mmCIF file of C-alpha atoms in Angstrom:
data_model
loop_
_atom_site.group_PDB
_atom_site.id
_atom_site.type_symbol
_atom_site.label_atom_id
_atom_site.label_comp_id
_atom_site.label_asym_id
_atom_site.label_seq_id
_atom_site.Cartn_x
_atom_site.Cartn_y
_atom_site.Cartn_z
ATOM 1 C CA UNK A 712 -86.130 49.684 49.767
ATOM 2 C CA UNK A 713 -82.399 49.047 49.347
ATOM 3 C CA UNK A 714 -80.963 46.024 51.134
ATOM 4 C CA UNK A 715 -77.252 45.079 51.150
ATOM 5 C CA UNK A 716 -76.570 42.254 48.717
ATOM 6 C CA UNK A 717 -75.315 39.842 51.369
ATOM 7 C CA UNK A 718 -78.367 40.554 53.522
ATOM 8 C CA UNK A 719 -80.668 40.018 50.514
ATOM 9 C CA UNK A 720 -79.228 36.566 49.893
ATOM 10 C CA UNK A 721 -79.253 35.629 53.572
ATOM 11 C CA UNK A 722 -82.869 36.765 53.970
ATOM 12 C CA UNK A 723 -83.975 34.936 50.819
ATOM 13 C CA UNK A 724 -82.298 31.733 51.973
ATOM 14 C CA UNK A 725 -83.793 32.105 55.441
ATOM 15 C CA UNK A 726 -87.280 32.463 53.937
ATOM 16 C CA UNK A 727 -86.782 29.426 51.697
ATOM 17 C CA UNK A 728 -85.677 27.438 54.760
ATOM 18 C CA UNK A 729 -88.928 28.449 56.494
ATOM 19 C CA UNK A 730 -87.162 30.353 59.271
ATOM 20 C CA UNK A 731 -88.234 33.969 58.641
ATOM 21 C CA UNK A 732 -90.100 35.853 61.352
ATOM 22 C CA UNK A 733 -93.265 37.819 60.348
ATOM 23 C CA UNK A 734 -91.254 41.055 60.448
ATOM 24 C CA UNK A 735 -88.599 39.575 58.152
ATOM 25 C CA UNK A 736 -91.266 38.297 55.731
ATOM 26 C CA UNK A 737 -92.748 41.801 55.583
ATOM 27 C CA UNK A 738 -89.282 43.316 54.993
ATOM 28 C CA UNK A 739 -88.462 40.799 52.247
ATOM 29 C CA UNK A 740 -91.845 41.205 50.557
ATOM 30 C CA UNK A 741 -91.536 44.993 50.637
ATOM 31 C CA UNK A 742 -88.101 44.791 49.018
ATOM 32 C CA UNK A 743 -89.306 42.401 46.320
ATOM 33 C CA UNK A 744 -92.151 44.780 45.439
ATOM 34 C CA UNK A 745 -89.632 47.543 44.702
ATOM 35 C CA UNK A 746 -87.088 45.321 42.965
ATOM 36 C CA UNK A 747 -87.124 43.599 39.595
ATOM 37 C CA UNK A 748 -84.439 41.112 40.606
ATOM 38 C CA UNK A 749 -86.596 38.269 41.961
ATOM 39 C CA UNK A 750 -90.113 38.805 40.651
ATOM 40 C CA UNK A 751 -90.992 35.063 40.585
ATOM 41 C CA UNK A 752 -90.890 35.004 44.395
ATOM 42 C CA UNK A 753 -93.777 37.479 44.600
ATOM 43 C CA UNK A 754 -96.344 34.856 43.693
ATOM 44 C CA UNK A 755 -94.676 32.361 46.017
ATOM 45 C CA UNK A 756 -94.639 34.767 48.971
ATOM 46 C CA UNK A 757 -98.048 36.332 48.521
ATOM 47 C CA UNK A 758 -99.944 33.784 50.624
ATOM 48 C CA UNK A 759 -97.432 34.063 53.487
ATOM 49 C CA UNK A 760 -97.607 37.848 53.423
ATOM 50 C CA UNK A 761 -101.407 37.894 53.414
ATOM 51 C CA UNK A 762 -101.356 35.539 56.394
ATOM 52 C CA UNK A 763 -99.141 37.803 58.467
ATOM 53 C CA UNK A 764 -101.270 40.785 57.455
ATOM 54 C CA UNK A 765 -104.217 39.029 59.087
ATOM 55 C CA UNK A 766 -102.207 38.125 62.152
ATOM 56 C CA UNK A 767 -100.525 41.533 62.421
ATOM 57 C CA UNK A 768 -102.845 44.125 60.866
ATOM 58 C CA UNK A 769 -100.864 47.047 62.252
ATOM 59 C CA UNK A 770 -98.469 47.703 59.360
ATOM 60 C CA UNK A 771 -96.001 50.604 59.366
ATOM 61 C CA UNK A 772 -97.460 53.471 57.332
ATOM 62 C CA UNK A 773 -94.432 53.688 55.027
ATOM 63 C CA UNK A 774 -94.708 49.977 54.140
ATOM 64 C CA UNK A 775 -98.463 50.254 53.671
ATOM 65 C CA UNK A 776 -98.157 53.188 51.272
ATOM 66 C CA UNK A 777 -95.341 51.556 49.327
ATOM 67 C CA UNK A 778 -97.279 48.319 48.841
ATOM 68 C CA UNK A 779 -100.445 50.216 47.904
ATOM 69 C CA UNK A 780 -98.579 52.190 45.220
ATOM 70 C CA UNK A 781 -96.940 49.090 43.793
ATOM 71 C CA UNK A 782 -100.226 47.161 43.720
ATOM 72 C CA UNK A 783 -101.976 49.967 41.872
ATOM 73 C CA UNK A 784 -99.154 49.895 39.309
ATOM 74 C CA UNK A 785 -99.578 46.124 39.008
ATOM 75 C CA UNK A 786 -103.333 46.512 38.483
ATOM 76 C CA UNK A 787 -102.830 49.044 35.706
ATOM 77 C CA UNK A 788 -100.395 46.785 33.848
ATOM 78 C CA UNK A 789 -102.023 43.455 34.629
ATOM 79 C CA UNK A 790 -102.821 42.638 31.019
ATOM 80 C CA UNK A 791 -99.314 41.252 30.509
ATOM 81 C CA UNK A 792 -99.202 37.466 30.273
ATOM 82 C CA UNK A 793 -97.510 35.440 32.969
ATOM 83 C CA UNK A 794 -94.421 33.652 31.694
ATOM 84 C CA UNK A 795 -92.361 30.881 33.289
ATOM 85 C CA UNK A 796 -88.932 31.989 34.541
ATOM 86 C CA UNK A 797 -86.040 30.481 36.457
ATOM 87 C CA UNK A 798 -84.166 32.392 39.105
ATOM 88 C CA UNK A 799 -80.691 31.323 40.234
ATOM 89 C CA UNK A 800 -78.916 32.225 43.473
ATOM 90 C CA UNK A 801 -75.159 32.114 43.877
ATOM 91 C CA UNK A 802 -75.199 28.952 45.989
ATOM 92 C CA UNK A 803 -76.274 26.860 42.982
ATOM 93 C CA UNK A 804 -79.791 27.006 44.359
ATOM 94 C CA UNK A 805 -82.592 27.365 41.798
ATOM 95 C CA UNK A 806 -86.305 27.875 42.023
ATOM 96 C CA UNK A 807 -88.771 27.642 39.180
ATOM 97 C CA UNK A 808 -91.924 29.729 39.589
ATOM 98 C CA UNK A 809 -94.590 31.344 37.486
ATOM 99 C CA UNK A 810 -94.374 35.122 37.360
ATOM 100 C CA UNK A 811 -97.883 36.463 37.893
ATOM 101 C CA UNK A 812 -99.407 39.131 40.144
ATOM 102 C CA UNK A 813 -103.074 38.910 39.176
ATOM 103 C CA UNK A 814 -105.480 41.815 39.408
ATOM 104 C CA UNK A 815 -107.693 39.952 41.845
ATOM 105 C CA UNK A 816 -104.719 39.150 44.070
ATOM 106 C CA UNK A 817 -103.703 42.791 44.061
ATOM 107 C CA UNK A 818 -107.184 43.943 45.054
ATOM 108 C CA UNK A 819 -107.360 41.351 47.830
ATOM 109 C CA UNK A 820 -104.047 42.485 49.315
ATOM 110 C CA UNK A 821 -104.949 46.188 48.914
ATOM 111 C CA UNK A 822 -108.094 45.771 50.988
ATOM 112 C CA UNK A 823 -106.279 43.620 53.513
ATOM 113 C CA UNK A 824 -104.038 46.596 54.244
ATOM 114 C CA UNK A 825 -106.870 49.151 54.462
ATOM 115 C CA UNK A 826 -109.589 47.166 56.197
ATOM 116 C CA UNK A 827 -109.758 44.892 59.230
ATOM 117 C CA UNK A 828 -108.429 41.439 58.493
ATOM 118 C CA UNK A 829 -110.990 38.921 57.287
ATOM 119 C CA UNK A 830 -110.487 35.202 56.717
ATOM 120 C CA UNK A 831 -109.222 34.428 53.220
ATOM 121 C CA UNK A 832 -110.154 31.271 51.335
ATOM 122 C CA UNK A 833 -107.496 28.585 51.318
ATOM 123 C CA UNK A 834 -105.119 28.790 48.405
ATOM 124 C CA UNK A 835 -106.187 26.354 45.683
ATOM 125 C CA UNK A 836 -104.111 23.205 45.546
ATOM 126 C CA UNK A 837 -102.690 21.757 42.364
ATOM 127 C CA UNK A 838 -105.390 19.214 41.601
ATOM 128 C CA UNK A 839 -103.994 17.636 38.461
ATOM 129 C CA UNK A 840 -100.816 16.011 37.224
ATOM 130 C CA UNK A 841 -100.465 14.878 33.633
ATOM 131 C CA UNK A 842 -99.571 11.251 32.819
ATOM 132 C CA UNK A 843 -96.187 10.117 31.598
ATOM 133 C CA UNK A 844 -94.939 10.475 28.028
ATOM 134 C CA UNK A 845 -92.328 8.969 25.714
ATOM 135 C CA UNK A 846 -89.031 10.320 27.029
ATOM 136 C CA UNK A 847 -85.587 8.996 27.871
ATOM 137 C CA UNK A 848 -81.905 9.849 28.164
ATOM 138 C CA UNK A 849 -79.459 7.986 25.910
ATOM 139 C CA UNK A 850 -75.855 7.885 27.132
ATOM 140 C CA UNK A 851 -73.507 6.877 24.332
ATOM 141 C CA UNK A 852 -70.346 4.816 24.671
ATOM 142 C CA UNK A 853 -68.186 7.965 24.552
ATOM 143 C CA UNK A 854 -70.106 9.517 27.465
ATOM 144 C CA UNK A 855 -72.113 12.012 25.426
ATOM 145 C CA UNK A 856 -75.790 12.360 26.292
ATOM 146 C CA UNK A 857 -78.796 12.641 23.970
ATOM 147 C CA UNK A 858 -82.273 13.659 25.156
ATOM 148 C CA UNK A 859 -85.141 11.713 23.584
ATOM 149 C CA UNK A 860 -88.841 12.579 23.581
ATOM 150 C CA UNK A 861 -92.131 11.850 21.820
ATOM 151 C CA UNK A 862 -91.602 14.278 18.946
ATOM 152 C CA UNK A 863 -87.903 13.633 18.384
ATOM 153 C CA UNK A 864 -86.561 12.589 14.997
ATOM 154 C CA UNK A 865 -82.796 12.304 14.701
ATOM 155 C CA UNK A 866 -79.932 10.112 13.559
ATOM 156 C CA UNK A 867 -76.823 9.355 15.594
ATOM 157 C CA UNK A 868 -73.724 7.696 14.152
ATOM 158 C CA UNK A 869 -71.375 5.543 16.219
ATOM 159 C CA UNK A 870 -68.791 4.333 13.734
ATOM 160 C CA UNK A 871 -70.554 1.904 11.388
ATOM 161 C CA UNK A 872 -73.571 1.782 13.719
ATOM 162 C CA UNK A 873 -76.473 4.108 12.976
ATOM 163 C CA UNK A 874 -78.978 4.954 15.729
ATOM 164 C CA UNK A 875 -82.277 6.397 14.521
ATOM 165 C CA UNK A 876 -84.908 7.975 16.727
ATOM 166 C CA UNK A 877 -88.413 7.923 15.316
ATOM 167 C CA UNK A 878 -90.861 9.458 17.786
ATOM 168 C CA UNK A 879 -90.804 7.274 20.938
ATOM 169 C CA UNK A 880 -88.494 4.568 19.582
ATOM 170 C CA UNK A 881 -84.800 3.950 18.909
ATOM 171 C CA UNK A 882 -83.546 1.664 16.153
ATOM 172 C CA UNK A 883 -80.002 0.331 15.639
ATOM 173 C CA UNK A 884 -78.540 -0.691 12.299
ATOM 174 C CA UNK A 885 -75.077 -1.307 10.827
ATOM 175 C CA UNK A 886 -74.351 0.814 7.767
ATOM 176 C CA UNK A 887 -71.412 -0.825 5.980
ATOM 177 C CA UNK A 888 -68.072 -1.793 7.466
ATOM 178 C CA UNK A 889 -67.379 -3.573 10.727
ATOM 179 C CA UNK A 890 -69.262 -2.198 13.715
ATOM 180 C CA UNK A 891 -67.039 -1.516 16.712
ATOM 181 C CA UNK A 892 -68.534 -2.486 20.060
ATOM 182 C CA UNK A 893 -69.385 0.132 22.659
ATOM 183 C CA UNK A 894 -72.045 0.182 25.342
ATOM 184 C CA UNK A 895 -74.996 2.547 25.326
ATOM 185 C CA UNK A 896 -77.411 3.101 28.217
ATOM 186 C CA UNK A 897 -81.034 4.042 27.709
ATOM 187 C CA UNK A 898 -82.500 5.509 30.901
ATOM 188 C CA UNK A 899 -86.212 6.232 31.234
ATOM 189 C CA UNK A 900 -87.061 8.657 34.065
ATOM 190 C CA UNK A 901 -90.129 8.630 36.283
ATOM 191 C CA UNK A 902 -93.042 9.845 34.205
ATOM 192 C CA UNK A 903 -91.698 8.268 31.012
ATOM 193 C CA UNK A 904 -91.547 5.197 28.789
ATOM 194 C CA UNK A 905 -89.533 4.318 25.688
ATOM 195 C CA UNK A 906 -88.902 1.570 23.143
ATOM 196 C CA UNK A 907 -85.639 0.415 21.590
ATOM 197 C CA UNK A 908 -84.900 -2.026 18.781
ATOM 198 C CA UNK A 909 -81.514 -3.521 19.579
ATOM 199 C CA UNK A 910 -78.835 -4.284 16.958
ATOM 200 C CA UNK A 911 -79.994 -7.930 16.645
ATOM 201 C CA UNK A 912 -83.620 -6.911 16.012
ATOM 202 C CA UNK A 913 -84.844 -7.630 19.555
ATOM 203 C CA UNK A 914 -87.525 -5.186 20.712
ATOM 204 C CA UNK A 915 -87.448 -3.825 24.272
ATOM 205 C CA UNK A 916 -90.106 -1.646 25.888
ATOM 206 C CA UNK A 917 -88.983 0.171 29.048
ATOM 207 C CA UNK A 918 -91.394 1.344 31.732
ATOM 208 C CA UNK A 919 -90.925 4.404 33.979
ATOM 209 C CA UNK A 920 -87.812 4.576 36.190
ATOM 210 C CA UNK A 921 -86.012 1.888 34.173
ATOM 211 C CA UNK A 922 -82.742 1.556 32.306
ATOM 212 C CA UNK A 923 -81.127 -0.797 29.807
ATOM 213 C CA UNK A 924 -77.407 -1.118 29.089
ATOM 214 C CA UNK A 925 -76.539 -2.886 25.827
ATOM 215 C CA UNK A 926 -73.781 -3.101 23.186
ATOM 216 C CA UNK A 927 -73.950 -1.265 19.871
ATOM 217 C CA UNK A 928 -73.247 -4.637 18.212
ATOM 218 C CA UNK A 929 -73.612 -8.174 19.551
ATOM 219 C CA UNK A 930 -70.477 -10.287 19.211
ATOM 220 C CA UNK A 931 -69.327 -13.499 20.844
ATOM 221 C CA UNK A 932 -71.416 -16.462 21.899
ATOM 222 C CA UNK A 933 -74.355 -14.646 23.477
ATOM 223 C CA UNK A 934 -76.339 -11.408 23.463
ATOM 224 C CA UNK A 935 -76.192 -9.903 26.943
ATOM 225 C CA UNK A 936 -77.911 -6.757 28.251
ATOM 226 C CA UNK A 937 -78.293 -5.323 31.763
ATOM 227 C CA UNK A 938 -81.571 -3.950 33.056
ATOM 228 C CA UNK A 939 -83.068 -2.084 36.010
ATOM 229 C CA UNK A 940 -86.757 -1.342 36.577
ATOM 230 C CA UNK A 941 -89.249 -2.987 34.225
ATOM 231 C CA UNK A 942 -88.949 -4.079 30.620
ATOM 232 C CA UNK A 943 -90.876 -6.179 28.113
ATOM 233 C CA UNK A 944 -88.802 -8.030 25.503
ATOM 234 C CA UNK A 945 -89.592 -9.671 22.187
ATOM 235 C CA UNK A 946 -86.359 -11.472 21.415
ATOM 236 C CA UNK A 947 -85.152 -12.127 17.883
ATOM 237 C CA UNK A 948 -84.621 -15.866 17.567
ATOM 238 C CA UNK A 949 -81.013 -17.017 17.206
ATOM 239 C CA UNK A 950 -80.373 -20.541 18.474
ATOM 240 C CA UNK A 951 -76.597 -20.116 18.365
ATOM 241 C CA UNK A 952 -76.570 -16.909 20.426
ATOM 242 C CA UNK A 953 -78.833 -16.977 23.491
ATOM 243 C CA UNK A 954 -80.208 -13.660 24.696
ATOM 244 C CA UNK A 955 -79.412 -12.913 28.356
ATOM 245 C CA UNK A 956 -80.905 -10.200 30.576
ATOM 246 C CA UNK A 957 -78.945 -9.506 33.754
ATOM 247 C CA UNK A 958 -80.638 -7.953 36.782
ATOM 248 C CA UNK A 959 -77.984 -7.717 39.487
ATOM 249 C CA UNK A 960 -77.094 -11.379 40.206
ATOM 250 C CA UNK A 961 -80.118 -12.744 38.341
ATOM 251 C CA UNK A 962 -79.879 -13.968 34.740
ATOM 252 C CA UNK A 963 -82.783 -14.622 32.406
ATOM 253 C CA UNK A 964 -81.705 -16.692 29.373
ATOM 254 C CA UNK A 965 -83.806 -17.061 26.232
ATOM 255 C CA UNK A 966 -83.525 -17.946 22.554
ATOM 256 C CA UNK A 967 -86.571 -16.454 20.882
ATOM 257 C CA UNK A 968 -89.451 -15.464 23.114
ATOM 258 C CA UNK A 969 -91.597 -12.728 24.649
ATOM 259 C CA UNK A 970 -91.333 -12.014 28.375
ATOM 260 C CA UNK A 971 -91.572 -9.291 31.000
ATOM 261 C CA UNK A 972 -89.128 -8.542 33.822
ATOM 262 C CA UNK A 973 -90.143 -6.348 36.750
ATOM 263 C CA UNK A 974 -87.153 -5.552 38.964
ATOM 264 C CA UNK A 975 -87.809 -2.310 40.845
ATOM 265 C CA UNK A 976 -85.792 -1.959 44.034
ATOM 266 C CA UNK A 977 -88.848 -0.832 46.020
ATOM 267 C CA UNK A 978 -90.921 -3.905 45.117
ATOM 268 C CA UNK A 979 -90.886 -7.109 47.144
ATOM 269 C CA UNK A 980 -89.536 -9.382 44.387
ATOM 270 C CA UNK A 981 -87.963 -9.561 40.943
ATOM 271 C CA UNK A 982 -90.593 -11.123 38.686
ATOM 272 C CA UNK A 983 -90.057 -12.710 35.277
ATOM 273 C CA UNK A 984 -93.229 -13.533 33.346
ATOM 274 C CA UNK A 985 -93.151 -15.634 30.177
ATOM 275 C CA UNK A 986 -95.628 -15.011 27.373
ATOM 276 C CA UNK A 987 -94.231 -17.316 24.690
ATOM 277 C CA UNK A 988 -91.178 -19.457 23.986
ATOM 278 C CA UNK A 989 -88.888 -20.701 26.753
ATOM 279 C CA UNK A 990 -86.969 -18.984 29.538
ATOM 280 C CA UNK A 991 -84.461 -20.103 32.149
ATOM 281 C CA UNK A 992 -84.128 -17.965 35.280
ATOM 282 C CA UNK A 993 -80.854 -18.332 37.205
ATOM 283 C CA UNK A 994 -79.760 -17.078 40.616
ATOM 284 C CA UNK A 995 -76.487 -18.632 41.695
ATOM 285 C CA UNK A 996 -76.960 -22.398 41.486
ATOM 286 C CA UNK A 997 -80.750 -22.182 41.477
ATOM 287 C CA UNK A 998 -82.376 -22.534 38.044
ATOM 288 C CA UNK A 999 -86.010 -22.580 36.967
ATOM 289 C CA UNK A 1000 -87.425 -23.195 33.496
ATOM 290 C CA UNK A 1001 -90.619 -21.348 32.684
ATOM 291 C CA UNK A 1002 -93.439 -22.313 30.386
ATOM 292 C CA UNK A 1003 -95.733 -19.725 28.756
ATOM 293 C CA UNK A 1004 -97.984 -18.246 31.437
ATOM 294 C CA UNK A 1005 -95.475 -18.904 34.247
ATOM 295 C CA UNK A 1006 -93.939 -16.281 36.512
ATOM 296 C CA UNK A 1007 -90.735 -16.715 38.508
ATOM 297 C CA UNK A 1008 -90.526 -14.489 41.585
ATOM 298 C CA UNK A 1009 -87.271 -14.014 43.486
ATOM 299 C CA UNK A 1010 -87.777 -12.387 46.880
ATOM 300 C CA UNK A 1011 -85.685 -9.257 47.451
ATOM 301 C CA UNK A 1012 -85.522 -10.065 51.161
ATOM 302 C CA UNK A 1013 -84.803 -13.805 51.205
ATOM 303 C CA UNK A 1014 -83.476 -14.553 47.707
ATOM 304 C CA UNK A 1015 -85.860 -17.501 47.449
ATOM 305 C CA UNK A 1016 -87.286 -18.313 44.002
ATOM 306 C CA UNK A 1017 -90.801 -19.587 43.361
ATOM 307 C CA UNK A 1018 -92.738 -20.275 40.153
ATOM 308 C CA UNK A 1019 -96.491 -20.029 39.702
ATOM 309 C CA UNK A 1020 -99.139 -19.249 37.088
ATOM 310 C CA UNK A 1021 -99.373 -15.538 36.276
ATOM 311 C CA UNK A 1022 -102.023 -13.099 35.100
ATOM 312 C CA UNK A 1023 -100.104 -12.346 31.900
ATOM 313 C CA UNK A 1024 -102.531 -9.661 30.717
ATOM 314 C CA UNK A 1025 -102.233 -7.847 34.047
ATOM 315 C CA UNK A 1026 -98.439 -8.048 34.110
ATOM 316 C CA UNK A 1027 -98.059 -6.558 30.632
ATOM 317 C CA UNK A 1028 -100.948 -4.062 30.807
ATOM 318 C CA UNK A 1029 -98.483 -1.158 31.208
ATOM 319 C CA UNK A 1030 -97.050 -1.872 27.742
ATOM 320 C CA UNK A 1031 -100.463 -1.465 26.120
ATOM 321 C CA UNK A 1032 -101.300 1.702 28.049
ATOM 322 C CA UNK A 1033 -103.174 0.483 31.144
ATOM 323 C CA UNK A 1034 -102.915 -0.045 34.861
ATOM 324 C CA UNK A 1035 -104.427 -3.396 35.791
ATOM 325 C CA UNK A 1036 -104.996 -4.216 39.446
ATOM 326 C CA UNK A 1037 -106.048 -7.652 40.663
ATOM 327 C CA UNK A 1038 -106.636 -7.507 44.421
ATOM 328 C CA UNK A 1039 -103.799 -5.001 44.751
ATOM 329 C CA UNK A 1040 -103.360 -3.089 47.992
ATOM 330 C CA UNK A 1041 -102.957 0.665 48.033
ATOM 331 C CA UNK A 1042 -99.180 0.503 48.548
ATOM 332 C CA UNK A 1043 -98.713 -1.407 45.285
ATOM 333 C CA UNK A 1044 -100.947 1.050 43.455
ATOM 334 C CA UNK A 1045 -99.241 4.123 44.890
ATOM 335 C CA UNK A 1046 -95.804 2.864 43.832
ATOM 336 C CA UNK A 1047 -97.065 2.548 40.268
ATOM 337 C CA UNK A 1048 -98.663 6.000 40.346
ATOM 338 C CA UNK A 1049 -95.480 7.516 41.779
ATOM 339 C CA UNK A 1050 -93.387 6.194 38.902
ATOM 340 C CA UNK A 1051 -95.832 7.010 36.107
ATOM 341 C CA UNK A 1052 -96.913 10.481 37.270
ATOM 342 C CA UNK A 1053 -93.527 11.348 38.830
ATOM 343 C CA UNK A 1054 -95.018 12.241 42.208
ATOM 344 C CA UNK A 1055 -94.184 11.733 45.875
ATOM 345 C CA UNK A 1056 -96.568 9.496 47.833
ATOM 346 C CA UNK A 1057 -97.430 9.080 51.500
ATOM 347 C CA UNK A 1058 -99.189 5.838 52.478
ATOM 348 C CA UNK A 1059 -98.776 5.982 56.262
ATOM 349 C CA UNK A 1060 -102.553 6.156 56.725
ATOM 350 C CA UNK A 1061 -103.362 3.436 54.178
ATOM 351 C CA UNK A 1062 -105.552 0.521 55.221
ATOM 352 C CA UNK A 1063 -105.665 -3.045 53.903
ATOM 353 C CA UNK A 1064 -108.297 -2.363 51.282
ATOM 354 C CA UNK A 1065 -107.791 -4.306 48.012
ATOM 355 C CA UNK A 1066 -108.537 -2.941 44.550
ATOM 356 C CA UNK A 1067 -109.278 -4.506 41.189
ATOM 357 C CA UNK A 1068 -109.825 -3.065 37.758
ATOM 358 C CA UNK A 1069 -108.287 -1.820 34.524
ATOM 359 C CA UNK A 1070 -107.604 1.919 34.130
ATOM 360 C CA UNK A 1071 -106.178 3.838 31.174
ATOM 361 C CA UNK A 1072 -102.679 5.182 31.908
ATOM 362 C CA UNK A 1073 -103.299 8.254 29.748
ATOM 363 C CA UNK A 1074 -105.717 9.780 32.265
ATOM 364 C CA UNK A 1075 -104.724 12.874 34.240
ATOM 365 C CA UNK A 1076 -104.047 12.005 37.868
ATOM 366 C CA UNK A 1077 -107.292 13.660 39.050
ATOM 367 C CA UNK A 1078 -109.350 11.284 36.904
ATOM 368 C CA UNK A 1079 -107.327 8.316 38.116
ATOM 369 C CA UNK A 1080 -107.986 9.286 41.741
ATOM 370 C CA UNK A 1081 -111.726 9.670 41.115
ATOM 371 C CA UNK A 1082 -111.871 6.077 39.950
ATOM 372 C CA UNK A 1083 -109.945 4.847 42.990
ATOM 373 C CA UNK A 1084 -112.073 6.961 45.339
ATOM 374 C CA UNK A 1085 -115.186 5.341 43.884
ATOM 375 C CA UNK A 1086 -113.901 2.181 45.574
ATOM 376 C CA UNK A 1087 -113.666 3.909 48.931
ATOM 377 C CA UNK A 1088 -110.121 5.305 48.997
ATOM 378 C CA UNK A 1089 -109.485 8.943 49.924
ATOM 379 C CA UNK A 1090 -106.573 11.100 48.786
ATOM 380 C CA UNK A 1091 -105.141 14.564 49.181
ATOM 381 C CA UNK A 1092 -102.976 16.021 46.407
ATOM 382 C CA UNK A 1093 -100.833 19.023 47.291
ATOM 383 C CA UNK A 1094 -98.351 20.096 44.655
ATOM 384 C CA UNK A 1095 -96.815 16.802 43.516
ATOM 385 C CA UNK A 1096 -97.345 15.009 46.820
ATOM 386 C CA UNK A 1097 -100.197 12.515 47.026
ATOM 387 C CA UNK A 1098 -101.306 11.413 50.494
ATOM 388 C CA UNK A 1099 -103.645 8.578 51.381
ATOM 389 C CA UNK A 1100 -106.224 9.829 53.906
ATOM 390 C CA UNK A 1101 -107.416 7.463 56.626
#
């Protein structure tokens, strides 16, 4: 079937917008079967086409014969492996799909055309999502971008400053001469984590959906960095140069200590938890000094600051590879799962059930959900969308 190019694009876009009539779906599917241009859409469209075959079993004879011939060809060559491909349309629209027309799918569709329609089993849902990995994007002072991952091993030079990536960690060092100061930004996406050793020797672990902006060399009277998301810091002691973490208008000042800052925009508060040493948390004129085991929480809605004893092990569990829930409601849990597994979540049907426990973050999502369902929760995972079921 030959379709004008403009009509092809319009029909494809109409299908992707979910606005095609059954007749248009049949026309588009018939064209795709006789064209090599957009093979990845075959697997995407197959379920829709089989549905309209059941609803409208009277198919034009020409279309029926054409599909039968193409399916028989597919069956005879079905030993080829499916490979991932990317198809691009002119409107900068892209779709990633897996190219596969399985023998069993071909047989099912063949008999759908030749026999009365019978109910087909529901298409299997994606039932697993892999956990996050070591990955990040490093934006250098000159604007260039470097992709970092678990297996990476590279060296980047910024004047006298040398940046080394060893697996899931960055290290900064000055290699002779005077290091000029520029600002780098390490951004960890959803589904990732990464570690950086700053130029002064301070270690910073970044959780999913977090970023850290810092200089390539610390000069002046203090060592200041800017953070979003969640980070755990082990600060190199230097009494003459306090270490400062800025989160919007909040400042956390330390000398040599270990602490965690959780500052996600979708959480109810910015929380600073002190493990060792001393910390001062500032917001405007308000200041609070923390002792080890304390947590300062600044409400995102009111700006009020409060200090109380914290479950330090629970707060820092993410750094050691665990989720730890202590009477956490499902909304808190789903926000953590969304960031770590890079999924969309729907909690509209969630109840007030509270959960407790320690779960390994390296589990596939299906195993994680089994553990939560053992406590009475119910979920539905479709693609990368996880819905809480009432």
